[in-house]
Tab-separated table of C-alpha atoms in Angstrom:
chain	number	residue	atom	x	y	z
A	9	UNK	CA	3.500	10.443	-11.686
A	10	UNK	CA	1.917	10.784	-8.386
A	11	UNK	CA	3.683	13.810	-6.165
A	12	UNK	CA	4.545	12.638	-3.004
A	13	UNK	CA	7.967	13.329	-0.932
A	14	UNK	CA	8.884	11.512	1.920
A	15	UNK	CA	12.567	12.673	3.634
A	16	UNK	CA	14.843	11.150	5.051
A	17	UNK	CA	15.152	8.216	2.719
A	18	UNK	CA	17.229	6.549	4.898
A	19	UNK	CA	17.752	7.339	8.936
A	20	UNK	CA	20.039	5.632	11.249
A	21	UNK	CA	19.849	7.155	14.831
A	22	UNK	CA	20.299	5.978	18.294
A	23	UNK	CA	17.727	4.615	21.129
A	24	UNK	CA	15.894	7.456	22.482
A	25	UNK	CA	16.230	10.061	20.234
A	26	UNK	CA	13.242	11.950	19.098
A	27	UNK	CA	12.696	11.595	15.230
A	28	UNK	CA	9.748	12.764	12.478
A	29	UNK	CA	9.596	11.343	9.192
A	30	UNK	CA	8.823	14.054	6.933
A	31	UNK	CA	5.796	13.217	3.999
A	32	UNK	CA	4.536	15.704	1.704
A	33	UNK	CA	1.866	15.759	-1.325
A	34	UNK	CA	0.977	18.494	-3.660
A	35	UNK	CA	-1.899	16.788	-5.152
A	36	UNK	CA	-4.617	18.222	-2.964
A	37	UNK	CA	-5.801	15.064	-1.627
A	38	UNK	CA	-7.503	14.770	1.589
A	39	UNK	CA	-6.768	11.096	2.530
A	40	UNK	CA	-3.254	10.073	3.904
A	41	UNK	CA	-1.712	7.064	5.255
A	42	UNK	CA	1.429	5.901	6.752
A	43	UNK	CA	2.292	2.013	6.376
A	44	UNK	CA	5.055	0.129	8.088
A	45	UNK	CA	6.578	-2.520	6.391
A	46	UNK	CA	9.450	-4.819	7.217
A	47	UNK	CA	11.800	-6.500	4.799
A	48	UNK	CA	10.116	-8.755	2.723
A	49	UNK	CA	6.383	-8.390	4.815
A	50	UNK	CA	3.427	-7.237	4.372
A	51	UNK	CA	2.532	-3.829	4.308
A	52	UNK	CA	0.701	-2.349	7.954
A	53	UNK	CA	-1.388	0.644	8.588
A	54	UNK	CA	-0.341	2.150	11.425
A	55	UNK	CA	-1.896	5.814	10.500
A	56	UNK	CA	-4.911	7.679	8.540
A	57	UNK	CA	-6.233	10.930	8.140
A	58	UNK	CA	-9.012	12.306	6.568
A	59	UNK	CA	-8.180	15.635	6.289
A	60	UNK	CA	-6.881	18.479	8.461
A	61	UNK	CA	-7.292	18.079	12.458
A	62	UNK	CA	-8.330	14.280	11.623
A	63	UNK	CA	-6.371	11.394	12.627
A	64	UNK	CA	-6.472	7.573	13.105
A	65	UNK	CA	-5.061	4.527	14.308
A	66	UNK	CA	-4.632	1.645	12.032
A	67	UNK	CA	-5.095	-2.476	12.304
A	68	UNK	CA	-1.392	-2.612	13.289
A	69	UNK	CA	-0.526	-0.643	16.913
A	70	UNK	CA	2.164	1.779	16.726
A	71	UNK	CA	4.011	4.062	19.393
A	72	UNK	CA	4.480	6.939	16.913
A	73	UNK	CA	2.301	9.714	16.763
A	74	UNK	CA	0.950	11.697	13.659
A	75	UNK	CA	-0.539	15.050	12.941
A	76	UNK	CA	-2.134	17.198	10.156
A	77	UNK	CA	-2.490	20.831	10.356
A	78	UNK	CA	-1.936	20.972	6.523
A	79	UNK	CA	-3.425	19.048	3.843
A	80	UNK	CA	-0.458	18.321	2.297
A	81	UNK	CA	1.682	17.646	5.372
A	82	UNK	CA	1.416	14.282	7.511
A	83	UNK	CA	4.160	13.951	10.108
A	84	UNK	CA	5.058	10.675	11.967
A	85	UNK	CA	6.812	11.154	14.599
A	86	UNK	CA	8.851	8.718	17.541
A	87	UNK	CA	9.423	10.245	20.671
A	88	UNK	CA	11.531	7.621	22.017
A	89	UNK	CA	13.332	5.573	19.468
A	90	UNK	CA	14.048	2.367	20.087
A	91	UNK	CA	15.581	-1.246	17.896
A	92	UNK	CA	12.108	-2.477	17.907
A	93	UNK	CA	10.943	0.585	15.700
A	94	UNK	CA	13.268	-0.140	12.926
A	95	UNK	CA	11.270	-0.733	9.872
A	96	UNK	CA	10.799	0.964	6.416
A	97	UNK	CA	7.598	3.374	6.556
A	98	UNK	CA	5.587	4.464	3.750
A	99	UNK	CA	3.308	7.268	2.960
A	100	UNK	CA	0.446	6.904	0.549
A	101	UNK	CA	-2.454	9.872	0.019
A	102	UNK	CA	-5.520	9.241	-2.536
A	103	UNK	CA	-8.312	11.311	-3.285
A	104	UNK	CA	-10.806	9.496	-1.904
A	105	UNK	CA	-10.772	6.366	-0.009
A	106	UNK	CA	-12.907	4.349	-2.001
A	107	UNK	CA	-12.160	3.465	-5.373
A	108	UNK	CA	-9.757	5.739	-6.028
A	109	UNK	CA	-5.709	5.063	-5.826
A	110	UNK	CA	-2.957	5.306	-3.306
A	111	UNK	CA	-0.155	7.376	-4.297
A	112	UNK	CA	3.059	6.172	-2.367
A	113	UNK	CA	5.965	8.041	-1.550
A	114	UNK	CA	9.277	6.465	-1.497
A	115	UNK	CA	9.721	5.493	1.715
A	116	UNK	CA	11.656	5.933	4.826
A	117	UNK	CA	14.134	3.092	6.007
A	118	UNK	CA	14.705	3.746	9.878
A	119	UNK	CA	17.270	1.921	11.637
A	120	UNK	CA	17.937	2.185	14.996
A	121	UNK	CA	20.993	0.773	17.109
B	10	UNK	CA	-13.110	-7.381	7.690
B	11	UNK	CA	-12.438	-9.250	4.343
B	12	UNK	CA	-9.060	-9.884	4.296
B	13	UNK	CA	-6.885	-11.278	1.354
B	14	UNK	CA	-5.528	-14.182	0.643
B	15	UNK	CA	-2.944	-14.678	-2.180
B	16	UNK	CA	-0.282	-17.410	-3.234
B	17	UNK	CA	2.518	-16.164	-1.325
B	18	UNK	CA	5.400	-16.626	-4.251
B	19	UNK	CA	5.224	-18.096	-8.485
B	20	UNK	CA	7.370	-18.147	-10.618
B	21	UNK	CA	7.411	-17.850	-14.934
B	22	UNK	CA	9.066	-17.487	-17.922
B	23	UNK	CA	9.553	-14.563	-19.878
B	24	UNK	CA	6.769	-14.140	-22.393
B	25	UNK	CA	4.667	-16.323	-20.551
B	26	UNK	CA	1.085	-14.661	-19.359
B	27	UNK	CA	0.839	-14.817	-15.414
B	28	UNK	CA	-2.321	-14.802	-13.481
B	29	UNK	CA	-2.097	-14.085	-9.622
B	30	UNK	CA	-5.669	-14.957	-7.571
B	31	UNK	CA	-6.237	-13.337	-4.666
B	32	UNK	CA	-9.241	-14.734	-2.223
B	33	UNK	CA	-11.560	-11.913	-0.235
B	34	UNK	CA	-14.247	-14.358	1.115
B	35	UNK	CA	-15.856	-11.272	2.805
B	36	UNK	CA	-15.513	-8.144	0.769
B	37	UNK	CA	-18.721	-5.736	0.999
B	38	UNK	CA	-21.104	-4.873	-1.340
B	39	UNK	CA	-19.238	-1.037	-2.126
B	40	UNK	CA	-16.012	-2.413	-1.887
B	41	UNK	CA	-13.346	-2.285	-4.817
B	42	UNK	CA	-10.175	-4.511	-5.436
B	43	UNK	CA	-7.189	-2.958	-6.221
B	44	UNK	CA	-3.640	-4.461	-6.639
B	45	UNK	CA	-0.643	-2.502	-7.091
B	46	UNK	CA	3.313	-3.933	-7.607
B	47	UNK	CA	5.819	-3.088	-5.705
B	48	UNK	CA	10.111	-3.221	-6.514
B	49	UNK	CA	12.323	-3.711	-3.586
B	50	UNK	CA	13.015	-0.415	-1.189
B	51	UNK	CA	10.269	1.123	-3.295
B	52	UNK	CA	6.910	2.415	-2.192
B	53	UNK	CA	3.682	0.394	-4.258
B	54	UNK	CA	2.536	1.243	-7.549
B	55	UNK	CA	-0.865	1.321	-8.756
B	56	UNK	CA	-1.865	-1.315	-11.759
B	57	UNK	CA	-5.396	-2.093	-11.959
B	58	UNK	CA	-8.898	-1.425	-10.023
B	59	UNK	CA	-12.114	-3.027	-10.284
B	60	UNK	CA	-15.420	-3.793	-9.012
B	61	UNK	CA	-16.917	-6.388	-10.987
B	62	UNK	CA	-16.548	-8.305	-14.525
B	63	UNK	CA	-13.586	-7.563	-16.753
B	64	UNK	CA	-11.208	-4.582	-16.701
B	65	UNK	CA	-8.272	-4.273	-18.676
B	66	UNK	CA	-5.418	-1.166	-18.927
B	67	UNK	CA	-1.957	-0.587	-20.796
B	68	UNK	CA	-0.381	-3.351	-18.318
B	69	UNK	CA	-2.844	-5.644	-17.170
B	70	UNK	CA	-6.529	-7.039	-16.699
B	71	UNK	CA	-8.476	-7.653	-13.592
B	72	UNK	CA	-11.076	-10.675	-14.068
B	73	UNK	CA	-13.676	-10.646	-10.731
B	74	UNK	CA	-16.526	-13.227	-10.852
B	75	UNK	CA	-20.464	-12.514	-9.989
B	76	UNK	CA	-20.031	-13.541	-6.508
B	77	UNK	CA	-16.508	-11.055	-6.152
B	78	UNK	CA	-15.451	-13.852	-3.810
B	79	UNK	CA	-12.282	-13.656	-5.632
B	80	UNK	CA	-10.073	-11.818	-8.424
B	81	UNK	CA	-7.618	-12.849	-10.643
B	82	UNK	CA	-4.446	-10.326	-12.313
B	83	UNK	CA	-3.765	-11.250	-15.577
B	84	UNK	CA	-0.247	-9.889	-16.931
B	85	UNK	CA	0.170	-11.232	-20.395
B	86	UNK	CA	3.793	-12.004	-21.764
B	87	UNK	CA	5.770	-10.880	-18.701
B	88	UNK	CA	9.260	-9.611	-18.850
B	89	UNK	CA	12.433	-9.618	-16.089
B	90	UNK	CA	11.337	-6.038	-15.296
B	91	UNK	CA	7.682	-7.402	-13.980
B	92	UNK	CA	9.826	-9.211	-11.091
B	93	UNK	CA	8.126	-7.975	-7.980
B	94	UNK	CA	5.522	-8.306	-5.124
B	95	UNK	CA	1.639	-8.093	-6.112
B	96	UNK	CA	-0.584	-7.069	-3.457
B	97	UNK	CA	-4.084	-7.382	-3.530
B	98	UNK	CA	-6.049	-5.028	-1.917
B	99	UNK	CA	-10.030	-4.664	-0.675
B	100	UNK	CA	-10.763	-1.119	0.355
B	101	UNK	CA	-13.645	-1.278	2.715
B	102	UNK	CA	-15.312	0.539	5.551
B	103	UNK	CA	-18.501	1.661	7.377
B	104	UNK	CA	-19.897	5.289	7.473
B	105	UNK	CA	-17.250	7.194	8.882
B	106	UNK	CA	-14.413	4.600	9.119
B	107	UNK	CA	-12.537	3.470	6.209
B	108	UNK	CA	-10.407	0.007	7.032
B	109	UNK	CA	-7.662	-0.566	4.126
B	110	UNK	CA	-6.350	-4.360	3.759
B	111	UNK	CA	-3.231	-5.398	1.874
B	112	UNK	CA	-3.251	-8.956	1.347
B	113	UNK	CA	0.352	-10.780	2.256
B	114	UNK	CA	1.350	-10.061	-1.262
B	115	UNK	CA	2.689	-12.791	-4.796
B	116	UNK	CA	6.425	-12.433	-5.140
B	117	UNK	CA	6.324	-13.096	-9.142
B	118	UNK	CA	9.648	-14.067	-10.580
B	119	UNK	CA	9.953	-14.274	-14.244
B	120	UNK	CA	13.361	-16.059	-15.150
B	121	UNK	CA	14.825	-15.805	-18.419
């Protein structure tokens, strides 16, 4: 089993607050993701890294922000919440990104009213 | 960018074999296809990678013709549990830049 925390699971806040979803892996790997997905959609890539000090936009734009100052620690963070950014987001690391797999944490489902 | 293209729902019968095509007109010569399962308010799963020909694990078999133009899962005798969304997915990417594509995913349900 791959070991990958995400926290919260679940998050219900109001518009404007400031919030960071939490993902965590103990597996050493240098590639991380974070994926938006809405009920019953496809998954999006909003966020990759390929190691410390390296991030990326994905194919789908987002407002949040991410960081990694740790290999095993990739933020996301919303400095403005707002309805529009409810969604369930998912973290995924792999070793490398070709061939190898994507280890997904469990998820965080963000509502916010 | 070789994106996916996948039945978007099937349904079967338990015990039945099930194979899910997925369509990447444009994948790259390096590129590998991957599909993974996922349950509802769960993150995906891993099931099977390939690059070309035949592979086969504990749960499934990938079948991917010369031209890799397409791929087909193969789950043999499926069971209530196997209810879920199959994504197919073409890692590929340029020196430097790595581009990942989940295709719109198979909702499979197996009825009783």
């Amino acid at each position: 089993e791959a070991d990958i925390y995400q926290t919260p699971r679940y998050l219900v806040i109001g518009t404007g607050k400031k919030i960071t979803l939490e993902c965590s892996q103990t597996m050493g790997h240098d590639k991380m993701y974070w994926y938006q997905q809405d009920p019953g959609m496809e998954l999006h890539l909003i966020h990759y890294s390929y190691g410390v000090n390296s991030t990326e936009k994905g194919d789908l734009s987002s407002e949040s922000t991410v960081s990694r100052i740790r290999t095993e620690h990739f933020p996301l963070t919303l400095e403005s919440a707002r309805p529009s950014h409810t969604s369930q987001y998912l973290c995924a690391s792999s070793e490398t990104p070709r061939s190898d797999t994507q280890y997904f944490g469990p998820g965080t489902r963000l509502t916010v009213l | 960018l070789a994106k996916t293209t996948q039945p978007i729902s099937m349904d079967s019968y338990e015990g039945q074999e099930v194979n899910i095509t997925c369509s990447h007109n444009n994948i790259a010569t390096n590129d590998y296809i991957t599909w993974y399962q996922q349950f509802p308010s769960q993150g995906p799963r891993f099931i099977i990678q390939g690059y070309k020909t035949k592979v086969t694990n504990e749960v499934a078999s990938l079948f991917i013709p010369a031209d890799r133009k397409s791929s087909t899962l193969s789950l043999p005798r499926v069971s209530l549990s196997d209810t879920a969304v199959y994504y197919c997915l073409v890692v590929e990417g340029g020196a430097g830049s790595y581009q990942l594509t989940f295709g719109k995913g198979t909702k499979l349900s197996v009825i009783p």
